Amino acid sequence: MTPAAPNNAELLARSHSAVWHPCSQMKHYETFPLLPIARGKGVWLYDYDGDRYLDAVSSWWVNLFGHSNPAINAALVSQLETLEHVMLAGFTHEPVVRLSERLRELAPPGLGHCSYASDGASAIEIALKMSAHFWRNTGHPHKTQFISLQNSYHGETLGALSVTDVALFRDAYSALIRSQATVMSPDSRHAAAGETAEDYALRCAEVLESHLQHHHAQLAAFIIEPLVQGAAGMAMYHPVYLRRARELCRQYAVHLIADEIAVGMGRTGTLFACEQAGITPDFLCLSKGITGGYLPLSVVMTTDEIYQAFYTDETTRGFLHSHSYTGNPLACRAALATLDIFAQDDVLSQNRQKAAYLNSIAQPLREHRAVKNWRNTGMIWAFEVDSPHHDFAQRCFSLALQNELLLRPIANTVYFMPPYVIGEPEMDHLVQRTLHLVEQLCQQPQSKT
Ligand SMILES: *Cc1c(COP(=O)(O)O)cnc(C)c1O
């Protein structure tokens, strides 16, 4: 006997009782119910009642080429019939070898060694541990501290949280975290009146320089989200900051860790954001879009210099870190299929045309009286909305759903981070419905009479 097909109401009730959802106060789902998704196709998600939603946030910034992408599906089916998984300690397999070789060809020069984990936060743990262990192996055991930017986000495991500067995620766990310093963010929204984004970035680099001068002897690494600080509310900054950070870190013998978990894989207009500053970091962390949004996988790429510091006969000088699913073949195969799409479809230049189209139709939105700080880098757009509502983010999310849109504002910052397969009619839908939403959300609440 087949059970009856579930509907929205039934599934959300069952989920509320059995599933503890991430990044949520479960009680709030009493007022703002969960949305059960039955299937996805391209930029659209469909619920069990047949309603559709344009996935304008790429399902938490992971999806690149649409839901249920035929090419990635086919690659996964063929991999399923070959090898679903094998441990990577003592064993190897073709998908992980090919992926590592291709990433080495594509990444900024010098990043020839790939180590794998299953999610973004674990990649950050690897980079932090590897950096400190490098200094230990090379006779600098005091270099164990890290710095990050103000409002940085690098994940929520305890190590990653120590370099994450988002009070909401940190405060409850602060007793468990080793506290690390932050330096002024080059977020161009904070430039002084009349100061260019570039001048502001250079001013922030001076603050970094002074911090490095004073603390380099204890510092292992400076970790940064290149070009866009995502969870800070899509804070964008000038690439000159990355160039200066690269020079200064080299000068003071501090590693530079580029966290491209959100901004890598073409999101900022180049395959990797670091390319726009012409730099090679000591560590490059990738996850999210690397599998096209299909399966959990992350990778930390690093240099020969770092690799060689671990390459000896002693086990304890080796890098001691593993996850059960390290380098999972299915996930690697999804990543290879994703890289194939980049190569075959000239994605980066197509994205430039799409971005130009979206910017052209967005004129009425960016000029709306309630819209502030309109900004765009590659396939990311963001703006703040001047709204009288304290619960702006939740209200906007709910209203967006009624308008066939999946938007997830960060405080009063609305952003678009759509899958790259978005077409012109879908961009029209996104921009027109968002304009309608903004209009509703900037109205004074009706006084109750
Ligand atoms: C999402 C994200 C992470 C954490 O990745 P998870 O897979 O969620 O653990 C780390 N850094 C940045 C910049 C991110 O956007």
PDB file of C-alpha atoms in Angstrom, residues 171-428:
ATOM      1  CA  ASP A 171      27.527  35.163  22.163  1.00  0.00           C
ATOM      2  CA  ALA A 172      25.941  32.022  23.592  1.00  0.00           C
ATOM      3  CA  TYR A 173      29.155  30.075  22.980  1.00  0.00           C
ATOM      4  CA  SER A 174      31.753  32.701  23.867  1.00  0.00           C
ATOM      5  CA  ALA A 175      32.946  30.730  26.915  1.00  0.00           C
ATOM      6  CA  LEU A 176      33.897  27.868  24.614  1.00  0.00           C
ATOM      7  CA  ILE A 177      35.784  29.932  22.061  1.00  0.00           C
ATOM      8  CA  ARG A 178      39.356  31.199  22.082  1.00  0.00           C
ATOM      9  CA  SER A 179      38.933  34.867  21.352  1.00  0.00           C
ATOM     10  CA  GLN A 180      40.800  36.323  18.386  1.00  0.00           C
ATOM     11  CA  ALA A 181      41.317  39.911  17.271  1.00  0.00           C
ATOM     12  CA  THR A 182      39.478  41.572  14.416  1.00  0.00           C
ATOM     13  CA  VAL A 183      40.612  44.462  12.227  1.00  0.00           C
ATOM     14  CA  MET A 184      38.577  47.215  10.558  1.00  0.00           C
ATOM     15  CA  SER A 185      36.524  45.961   7.601  1.00  0.00           C
ATOM     16  CA  PRO A 186      37.055  47.690   4.220  1.00  0.00           C
ATOM     17  CA  ASP A 187      33.228  47.500   3.677  1.00  0.00           C
ATOM     18  CA  SER A 188      32.794  50.453   1.321  1.00  0.00           C
ATOM     19  CA  ARG A 189      29.484  51.491   2.922  1.00  0.00           C
ATOM     20  CA  HIS A 190      31.616  52.895   5.745  1.00  0.00           C
ATOM     21  CA  ALA A 191      33.761  55.181   3.591  1.00  0.00           C
ATOM     22  CA  ALA A 192      33.706  58.792   4.764  1.00  0.00           C
ATOM     23  CA  ALA A 193      31.750  61.339   2.721  1.00  0.00           C
ATOM     24  CA  GLY A 194      33.778  62.069  -0.413  1.00  0.00           C
ATOM     25  CA  GLU A 195      36.154  59.143   0.182  1.00  0.00           C
ATOM     26  CA  THR A 196      36.313  56.559  -2.625  1.00  0.00           C
ATOM     27  CA  ALA A 197      35.945  52.829  -1.944  1.00  0.00           C
ATOM     28  CA  GLU A 198      39.578  52.447  -2.956  1.00  0.00           C
ATOM     29  CA  ASP A 199      40.827  55.155  -0.583  1.00  0.00           C
ATOM     30  CA  TYR A 200      38.789  53.653   2.228  1.00  0.00           C
ATOM     31  CA  ALA A 201      40.226  50.191   1.510  1.00  0.00           C
ATOM     32  CA  LEU A 202      43.754  51.644   1.634  1.00  0.00           C
ATOM     33  CA  ARG A 203      42.972  53.369   4.933  1.00  0.00           C
ATOM     34  CA  CYS A 204      41.780  50.019   6.355  1.00  0.00           C
ATOM     35  CA  ALA A 205      44.950  48.349   5.063  1.00  0.00           C
ATOM     36  CA  GLU A 206      46.959  50.795   7.181  1.00  0.00           C
ATOM     37  CA  VAL A 207      45.075  49.572  10.243  1.00  0.00           C
ATOM     38  CA  LEU A 208      45.931  46.005   9.247  1.00  0.00           C
ATOM     39  CA  GLU A 209      49.574  46.975   8.847  1.00  0.00           C
ATOM     40  CA  SER A 210      49.764  48.456  12.299  1.00  0.00           C
ATOM     41  CA  HIS A 211      48.133  45.344  13.801  1.00  0.00           C
ATOM     42  CA  LEU A 212      50.608  43.083  11.994  1.00  0.00           C
ATOM     43  CA  GLN A 213      53.536  45.233  13.117  1.00  0.00           C
ATOM     44  CA  HIS A 214      52.585  44.782  16.752  1.00  0.00           C
ATOM     45  CA  HIS A 215      51.396  41.181  16.776  1.00  0.00           C
ATOM     46  CA  HIS A 216      53.068  39.245  13.945  1.00  0.00           C
ATOM     47  CA  ALA A 217      55.219  37.178  16.320  1.00  0.00           C
ATOM     48  CA  GLN A 218      52.048  35.477  17.694  1.00  0.00           C
ATOM     49  CA  LEU A 219      50.074  35.448  14.466  1.00  0.00           C
ATOM     50  CA  ALA A 220      49.651  32.356  12.309  1.00  0.00           C
ATOM     51  CA  ALA A 221      47.204  33.732   9.752  1.00  0.00           C
ATOM     52  CA  PHE A 222      44.843  36.453   8.621  1.00  0.00           C
ATOM     53  CA  ILE A 223      41.569  34.994   7.312  1.00  0.00           C
ATOM     54  CA  ILE A 224      39.383  36.938   4.918  1.00  0.00           C
ATOM     55  CA  GLU A 225      36.326  36.662   2.658  1.00  0.00           C
ATOM     56  CA  PRO A 226      37.643  38.131  -0.614  1.00  0.00           C
ATOM     57  CA  LEU A 227      35.606  41.040  -2.129  1.00  0.00           C
ATOM     58  CA  VAL A 228      32.272  40.307  -0.418  1.00  0.00           C
ATOM     59  CA  GLN A 229      31.595  39.631   3.260  1.00  0.00           C
ATOM     60  CA  GLY A 230      28.443  37.592   2.758  1.00  0.00           C
ATOM     61  CA  ALA A 231      26.873  37.112   6.179  1.00  0.00           C
ATOM     62  CA  ALA A 232      27.795  40.694   7.138  1.00  0.00           C
ATOM     63  CA  GLY A 233      25.018  41.666   4.692  1.00  0.00           C
ATOM     64  CA  MET A 234      26.876  41.381   1.365  1.00  0.00           C
ATOM     65  CA  ALA A 235      29.434  43.991   2.377  1.00  0.00           C
ATOM     66  CA  MET A 236      31.504  44.706  -0.745  1.00  0.00           C
ATOM     67  CA  TYR A 237      34.957  46.224  -0.907  1.00  0.00           C
ATOM     68  CA  HIS A 238      37.683  47.294  -3.305  1.00  0.00           C
ATOM     69  CA  PRO A 239      40.193  44.615  -4.432  1.00  0.00           C
ATOM     70  CA  VAL A 240      43.129  46.874  -3.550  1.00  0.00           C
ATOM     71  CA  TYR A 241      42.592  45.746   0.058  1.00  0.00           C
ATOM     72  CA  LEU A 242      43.395  42.158  -0.934  1.00  0.00           C
ATOM     73  CA  ARG A 243      46.537  43.256  -2.774  1.00  0.00           C
ATOM     74  CA  ARG A 244      47.753  45.163   0.278  1.00  0.00           C
ATOM     75  CA  ALA A 245      46.802  42.311   2.620  1.00  0.00           C
ATOM     76  CA  ARG A 246      48.808  39.909   0.456  1.00  0.00           C
ATOM     77  CA  GLU A 247      51.898  42.173   0.556  1.00  0.00           C
ATOM     78  CA  LEU A 248      51.631  42.854   4.269  1.00  0.00           C
ATOM     79  CA  CYS A 249      51.102  39.214   5.233  1.00  0.00           C
ATOM     80  CA  ARG A 250      54.175  38.248   3.236  1.00  0.00           C
ATOM     81  CA  GLN A 251      56.202  41.067   4.793  1.00  0.00           C
ATOM     82  CA  TYR A 252      55.239  40.023   8.348  1.00  0.00           C
ATOM     83  CA  ALA A 253      55.343  36.244   7.787  1.00  0.00           C
ATOM     84  CA  VAL A 254      51.638  35.689   8.464  1.00  0.00           C
ATOM     85  CA  HIS A 255      49.580  33.356   6.258  1.00  0.00           C
ATOM     86  CA  LEU A 256      46.715  34.715   4.204  1.00  0.00           C
ATOM     87  CA  ILE A 257      43.666  32.417   4.192  1.00  0.00           C
ATOM     88  CA  ALA A 258      41.152  33.258   1.450  1.00  0.00           C
ATOM     89  CA  ASP A 259      37.717  31.959   2.448  1.00  0.00           C
ATOM     90  CA  GLU A 260      36.081  31.697  -0.975  1.00  0.00           C
ATOM     91  CA  ILE A 261      33.379  29.333   0.289  1.00  0.00           C
ATOM     92  CA  ALA A 262      30.678  31.812  -0.755  1.00  0.00           C
ATOM     93  CA  VAL A 263      32.471  33.991  -3.314  1.00  0.00           C
ATOM     94  CA  GLY A 264      34.360  31.296  -5.262  1.00  0.00           C
ATOM     95  CA  MET A 265      33.067  29.390  -8.301  1.00  0.00           C
ATOM     96  CA  GLY A 266      32.303  32.451 -10.387  1.00  0.00           C
ATOM     97  CA  ARG A 267      30.082  34.283  -7.927  1.00  0.00           C
ATOM     98  CA  THR A 268      32.004  37.575  -8.086  1.00  0.00           C
ATOM     99  CA  GLY A 269      32.483  37.527 -11.859  1.00  0.00           C
ATOM    100  CA  THR A 270      35.805  35.652 -11.981  1.00  0.00           C
ATOM    101  CA  LEU A 271      36.112  31.963 -11.141  1.00  0.00           C
ATOM    102  CA  PHE A 272      37.866  32.948  -7.896  1.00  0.00           C
ATOM    103  CA  ALA A 273      37.516  36.368  -6.266  1.00  0.00           C
ATOM    104  CA  CYS A 274      41.280  36.551  -5.557  1.00  0.00           C
ATOM    105  CA  GLU A 275      41.897  36.796  -9.309  1.00  0.00           C
ATOM    106  CA  GLN A 276      40.498  40.343  -9.261  1.00  0.00           C
ATOM    107  CA  ALA A 277      43.377  41.377  -7.032  1.00  0.00           C
ATOM    108  CA  GLY A 278      45.913  39.236  -8.887  1.00  0.00           C
ATOM    109  CA  ILE A 279      46.959  37.438  -5.695  1.00  0.00           C
ATOM    110  CA  THR A 280      47.655  33.898  -4.566  1.00  0.00           C
ATOM    111  CA  PRO A 281      46.706  33.308  -0.924  1.00  0.00           C
ATOM    112  CA  ASP A 282      48.519  30.681   1.179  1.00  0.00           C
ATOM    113  CA  PHE A 283      45.233  28.833   1.628  1.00  0.00           C
ATOM    114  CA  LEU A 284      42.144  28.927  -0.560  1.00  0.00           C
ATOM    115  CA  CYS A 285      38.957  27.428   0.934  1.00  0.00           C
ATOM    116  CA  LEU A 286      36.094  26.345  -1.324  1.00  0.00           C
ATOM    117  CA  SER A 287      32.707  24.738  -0.645  1.00  0.00           C
ATOM    118  CA  LYS A 288      29.056  25.749  -1.290  1.00  0.00           C
ATOM    119  CA  GLY A 289      28.959  26.084  -5.120  1.00  0.00           C
ATOM    120  CA  ILE A 290      31.765  23.624  -5.727  1.00  0.00           C
ATOM    121  CA  THR A 291      29.325  20.750  -6.309  1.00  0.00           C
ATOM    122  CA  GLY A 292      26.822  22.993  -8.062  1.00  0.00           C
ATOM    123  CA  GLY A 293      24.758  22.866  -4.871  1.00  0.00           C
ATOM    124  CA  TYR A 294      24.288  19.090  -4.987  1.00  0.00           C
ATOM    125  CA  LEU A 295      26.376  17.478  -2.265  1.00  0.00           C
ATOM    126  CA  PRO A 296      28.449  18.547   0.720  1.00  0.00           C
ATOM    127  CA  LEU A 297      32.129  18.919  -0.173  1.00  0.00           C
ATOM    128  CA  SER A 298      34.869  21.366   0.693  1.00  0.00           C
ATOM    129  CA  VAL A 299      38.479  21.736  -0.266  1.00  0.00           C
ATOM    130  CA  VAL A 300      41.468  23.647   1.056  1.00  0.00           C
ATOM    131  CA  MET A 301      44.095  24.377  -1.560  1.00  0.00           C
ATOM    132  CA  THR A 302      47.597  25.286  -0.488  1.00  0.00           C
ATOM    133  CA  THR A 303      51.141  25.903  -1.703  1.00  0.00           C
ATOM    134  CA  ASP A 304      54.130  23.651  -2.126  1.00  0.00           C
ATOM    135  CA  GLU A 305      55.942  25.557   0.626  1.00  0.00           C
ATOM    136  CA  ILE A 306      53.287  24.584   3.153  1.00  0.00           C
ATOM    137  CA  TYR A 307      52.999  21.030   1.856  1.00  0.00           C
ATOM    138  CA  GLN A 308      56.769  20.516   2.134  1.00  0.00           C
ATOM    139  CA  ALA A 309      56.837  21.572   5.809  1.00  0.00           C
ATOM    140  CA  PHE A 310      54.741  18.467   6.610  1.00  0.00           C
ATOM    141  CA  TYR A 311      56.592  16.080   4.275  1.00  0.00           C
ATOM    142  CA  THR A 312      58.968  14.067   6.499  1.00  0.00           C
ATOM    143  CA  ASP A 313      59.297  10.582   7.969  1.00  0.00           C
ATOM    144  CA  GLU A 314      57.626  11.515  11.265  1.00  0.00           C
ATOM    145  CA  THR A 315      53.890  10.865  11.630  1.00  0.00           C
ATOM    146  CA  THR A 316      53.418  13.698  14.116  1.00  0.00           C
ATOM    147  CA  ARG A 317      54.722  16.260  11.630  1.00  0.00           C
ATOM    148  CA  GLY A 318      52.105  15.132   9.113  1.00  0.00           C
ATOM    149  CA  PHE A 319      48.782  16.934   8.931  1.00  0.00           C
ATOM    150  CA  LEU A 320      46.491  15.088  11.298  1.00  0.00           C
ATOM    151  CA  HIS A 321      42.927  15.744  10.273  1.00  0.00           C
ATOM    152  CA  SER A 322      40.242  13.581   8.703  1.00  0.00           C
ATOM    153  CA  HIS A 323      36.527  13.224   8.143  1.00  0.00           C
ATOM    154  CA  SER A 324      34.806   9.938   7.320  1.00  0.00           C
ATOM    155  CA  TYR A 325      33.521  11.264   4.009  1.00  0.00           C
ATOM    156  CA  THR A 326      36.719  13.099   3.008  1.00  0.00           C
ATOM    157  CA  GLY A 327      36.801  13.376  -0.802  1.00  0.00           C
ATOM    158  CA  ASN A 328      33.567  11.453  -1.364  1.00  0.00           C
ATOM    159  CA  PRO A 329      33.501  10.243  -5.004  1.00  0.00           C
ATOM    160  CA  LEU A 330      29.892  11.291  -5.660  1.00  0.00           C
ATOM    161  CA  ALA A 331      30.565  14.813  -4.413  1.00  0.00           C
ATOM    162  CA  CYS A 332      33.810  15.036  -6.426  1.00  0.00           C
ATOM    163  CA  ARG A 333      31.946  13.869  -9.509  1.00  0.00           C
ATOM    164  CA  ALA A 334      29.287  16.555  -9.020  1.00  0.00           C
ATOM    165  CA  ALA A 335      32.124  19.089  -8.739  1.00  0.00           C
ATOM    166  CA  LEU A 336      33.702  17.814 -11.972  1.00  0.00           C
ATOM    167  CA  ALA A 337      30.355  18.074 -13.767  1.00  0.00           C
ATOM    168  CA  THR A 338      30.032  21.626 -12.430  1.00  0.00           C
ATOM    169  CA  LEU A 339      33.483  22.556 -13.785  1.00  0.00           C
ATOM    170  CA  ASP A 340      32.522  20.995 -17.140  1.00  0.00           C
ATOM    171  CA  ILE A 341      29.548  23.350 -17.375  1.00  0.00           C
ATOM    172  CA  PHE A 342      31.828  26.347 -16.702  1.00  0.00           C
ATOM    173  CA  ALA A 343      34.121  25.195 -19.516  1.00  0.00           C
ATOM    174  CA  GLN A 344      31.439  24.257 -22.062  1.00  0.00           C
ATOM    175  CA  ASP A 345      28.974  27.094 -21.645  1.00  0.00           C
ATOM    176  CA  ASP A 346      31.325  30.076 -21.302  1.00  0.00           C
ATOM    177  CA  VAL A 347      29.504  30.791 -18.054  1.00  0.00           C
ATOM    178  CA  LEU A 348      31.558  33.768 -16.870  1.00  0.00           C
ATOM    179  CA  SER A 349      30.935  35.833 -19.987  1.00  0.00           C
ATOM    180  CA  GLN A 350      27.264  34.820 -20.068  1.00  0.00           C
ATOM    181  CA  ASN A 351      26.991  35.941 -16.450  1.00  0.00           C
ATOM    182  CA  ARG A 352      28.421  39.346 -17.377  1.00  0.00           C
ATOM    183  CA  GLN A 353      25.592  39.769 -19.894  1.00  0.00           C
ATOM    184  CA  LYS A 354      23.003  38.607 -17.372  1.00  0.00           C
ATOM    185  CA  ALA A 355      24.329  41.012 -14.756  1.00  0.00           C
ATOM    186  CA  ALA A 356      24.186  43.874 -17.247  1.00  0.00           C
ATOM    187  CA  TYR A 357      20.576  42.977 -18.069  1.00  0.00           C
ATOM    188  CA  LEU A 358      19.557  42.802 -14.413  1.00  0.00           C
ATOM    189  CA  ASN A 359      21.236  46.136 -13.694  1.00  0.00           C
ATOM    190  CA  SER A 360      19.419  47.736 -16.616  1.00  0.00           C
ATOM    191  CA  ILE A 361      15.948  46.580 -15.569  1.00  0.00           C
ATOM    192  CA  ALA A 362      16.646  47.374 -11.905  1.00  0.00           C
ATOM    193  CA  GLN A 363      16.746  51.140 -12.450  1.00  0.00           C
ATOM    194  CA  PRO A 364      13.322  51.793 -10.809  1.00  0.00           C
ATOM    195  CA  LEU A 365      14.302  49.597  -7.871  1.00  0.00           C
ATOM    196  CA  ARG A 366      17.686  51.194  -7.237  1.00  0.00           C
ATOM    197  CA  GLU A 367      16.110  54.658  -7.505  1.00  0.00           C
ATOM    198  CA  HIS A 368      13.259  53.821  -5.123  1.00  0.00           C
ATOM    199  CA  ARG A 369      13.178  56.261  -2.203  1.00  0.00           C
ATOM    200  CA  ALA A 370      13.516  53.474   0.390  1.00  0.00           C
ATOM    201  CA  VAL A 371      16.437  51.709  -1.324  1.00  0.00           C
ATOM    202  CA  LYS A 372      19.937  52.579  -0.081  1.00  0.00           C
ATOM    203  CA  ASN A 373      23.479  51.482  -1.026  1.00  0.00           C
ATOM    204  CA  TRP A 374      22.546  49.566  -4.166  1.00  0.00           C
ATOM    205  CA  ARG A 375      25.609  47.458  -5.021  1.00  0.00           C
ATOM    206  CA  ASN A 376      26.614  44.634  -7.331  1.00  0.00           C
ATOM    207  CA  THR A 377      29.661  42.374  -7.685  1.00  0.00           C
ATOM    208  CA  GLY A 378      29.392  39.658 -10.340  1.00  0.00           C
ATOM    209  CA  MET A 379      26.235  37.645  -9.619  1.00  0.00           C
ATOM    210  CA  ILE A 380      25.553  39.241  -6.208  1.00  0.00           C
ATOM    211  CA  TRP A 381      23.298  42.262  -5.711  1.00  0.00           C
ATOM    212  CA  ALA A 382      22.398  43.904  -2.416  1.00  0.00           C
ATOM    213  CA  PHE A 383      20.720  46.983  -0.968  1.00  0.00           C
ATOM    214  CA  GLU A 384      19.323  48.205   2.321  1.00  0.00           C
ATOM    215  CA  VAL A 385      15.646  49.081   2.709  1.00  0.00           C
ATOM    216  CA  ASP A 386      14.547  51.982   4.838  1.00  0.00           C
ATOM    217  CA  SER A 387      11.589  50.370   6.553  1.00  0.00           C
ATOM    218  CA  PRO A 388       9.607  51.151   9.709  1.00  0.00           C
ATOM    219  CA  HIS A 389       9.270  47.421  10.472  1.00  0.00           C
ATOM    220  CA  HIS A 390      11.506  45.975  13.201  1.00  0.00           C
ATOM    221  CA  ASP A 391      10.849  42.472  11.910  1.00  0.00           C
ATOM    222  CA  PHE A 392      11.751  43.512   8.381  1.00  0.00           C
ATOM    223  CA  ALA A 393      13.649  40.330   7.439  1.00  0.00           C
ATOM    224  CA  GLN A 394      10.871  37.944   8.481  1.00  0.00           C
ATOM    225  CA  ARG A 395       8.144  40.106   6.962  1.00  0.00           C
ATOM    226  CA  CYS A 396      10.048  40.443   3.695  1.00  0.00           C
ATOM    227  CA  PHE A 397      10.653  36.676   3.547  1.00  0.00           C
ATOM    228  CA  SER A 398       6.935  35.940   4.018  1.00  0.00           C
ATOM    229  CA  LEU A 399       5.748  38.597   1.573  1.00  0.00           C
ATOM    230  CA  ALA A 400       8.304  37.390  -0.953  1.00  0.00           C
ATOM    231  CA  LEU A 401       6.861  33.870  -0.807  1.00  0.00           C
ATOM    232  CA  GLN A 402       3.427  35.296  -1.610  1.00  0.00           C
ATOM    233  CA  ASN A 403       5.122  36.864  -4.642  1.00  0.00           C
ATOM    234  CA  GLU A 404       6.680  33.583  -5.844  1.00  0.00           C
ATOM    235  CA  LEU A 405      10.118  34.608  -4.601  1.00  0.00           C
ATOM    236  CA  LEU A 406      12.560  33.065  -2.170  1.00  0.00           C
ATOM    237  CA  LEU A 407      14.414  35.984  -0.548  1.00  0.00           C
ATOM    238  CA  ARG A 408      16.136  35.812   2.799  1.00  0.00           C
ATOM    239  CA  PRO A 409      17.157  39.303   3.924  1.00  0.00           C
ATOM    240  CA  ILE A 410      19.945  39.791   6.468  1.00  0.00           C
ATOM    241  CA  ALA A 411      18.453  42.391   8.858  1.00  0.00           C
ATOM    242  CA  ASN A 412      17.283  45.115   6.440  1.00  0.00           C
ATOM    243  CA  THR A 413      19.661  44.081   3.660  1.00  0.00           C
ATOM    244  CA  VAL A 414      17.925  42.446   0.718  1.00  0.00           C
ATOM    245  CA  TYR A 415      20.185  40.539  -1.632  1.00  0.00           C
ATOM    246  CA  PHE A 416      19.952  38.542  -4.853  1.00  0.00           C
ATOM    247  CA  MET A 417      22.312  35.653  -5.412  1.00  0.00           C
ATOM    248  CA  PRO A 418      20.467  33.704  -8.107  1.00  0.00           C
ATOM    249  CA  PRO A 419      21.551  30.492  -9.856  1.00  0.00           C
ATOM    250  CA  TYR A 420      23.549  31.325 -12.993  1.00  0.00           C
ATOM    251  CA  VAL A 421      20.899  29.693 -15.197  1.00  0.00           C
ATOM    252  CA  ILE A 422      18.451  32.519 -14.483  1.00  0.00           C
ATOM    253  CA  GLY A 423      16.968  33.845 -17.742  1.00  0.00           C
ATOM    254  CA  GLU A 424      15.616  37.272 -18.695  1.00  0.00           C
ATOM    255  CA  PRO A 425      11.909  36.564 -17.931  1.00  0.00           C
ATOM    256  CA  GLU A 426      12.983  35.241 -14.531  1.00  0.00           C
ATOM    257  CA  MET A 427      15.099  38.330 -13.864  1.00  0.00           C
ATOM    258  CA  ASP A 428      12.061  40.438 -14.823  1.00  0.00           C
TER     259      ASP A 428
END
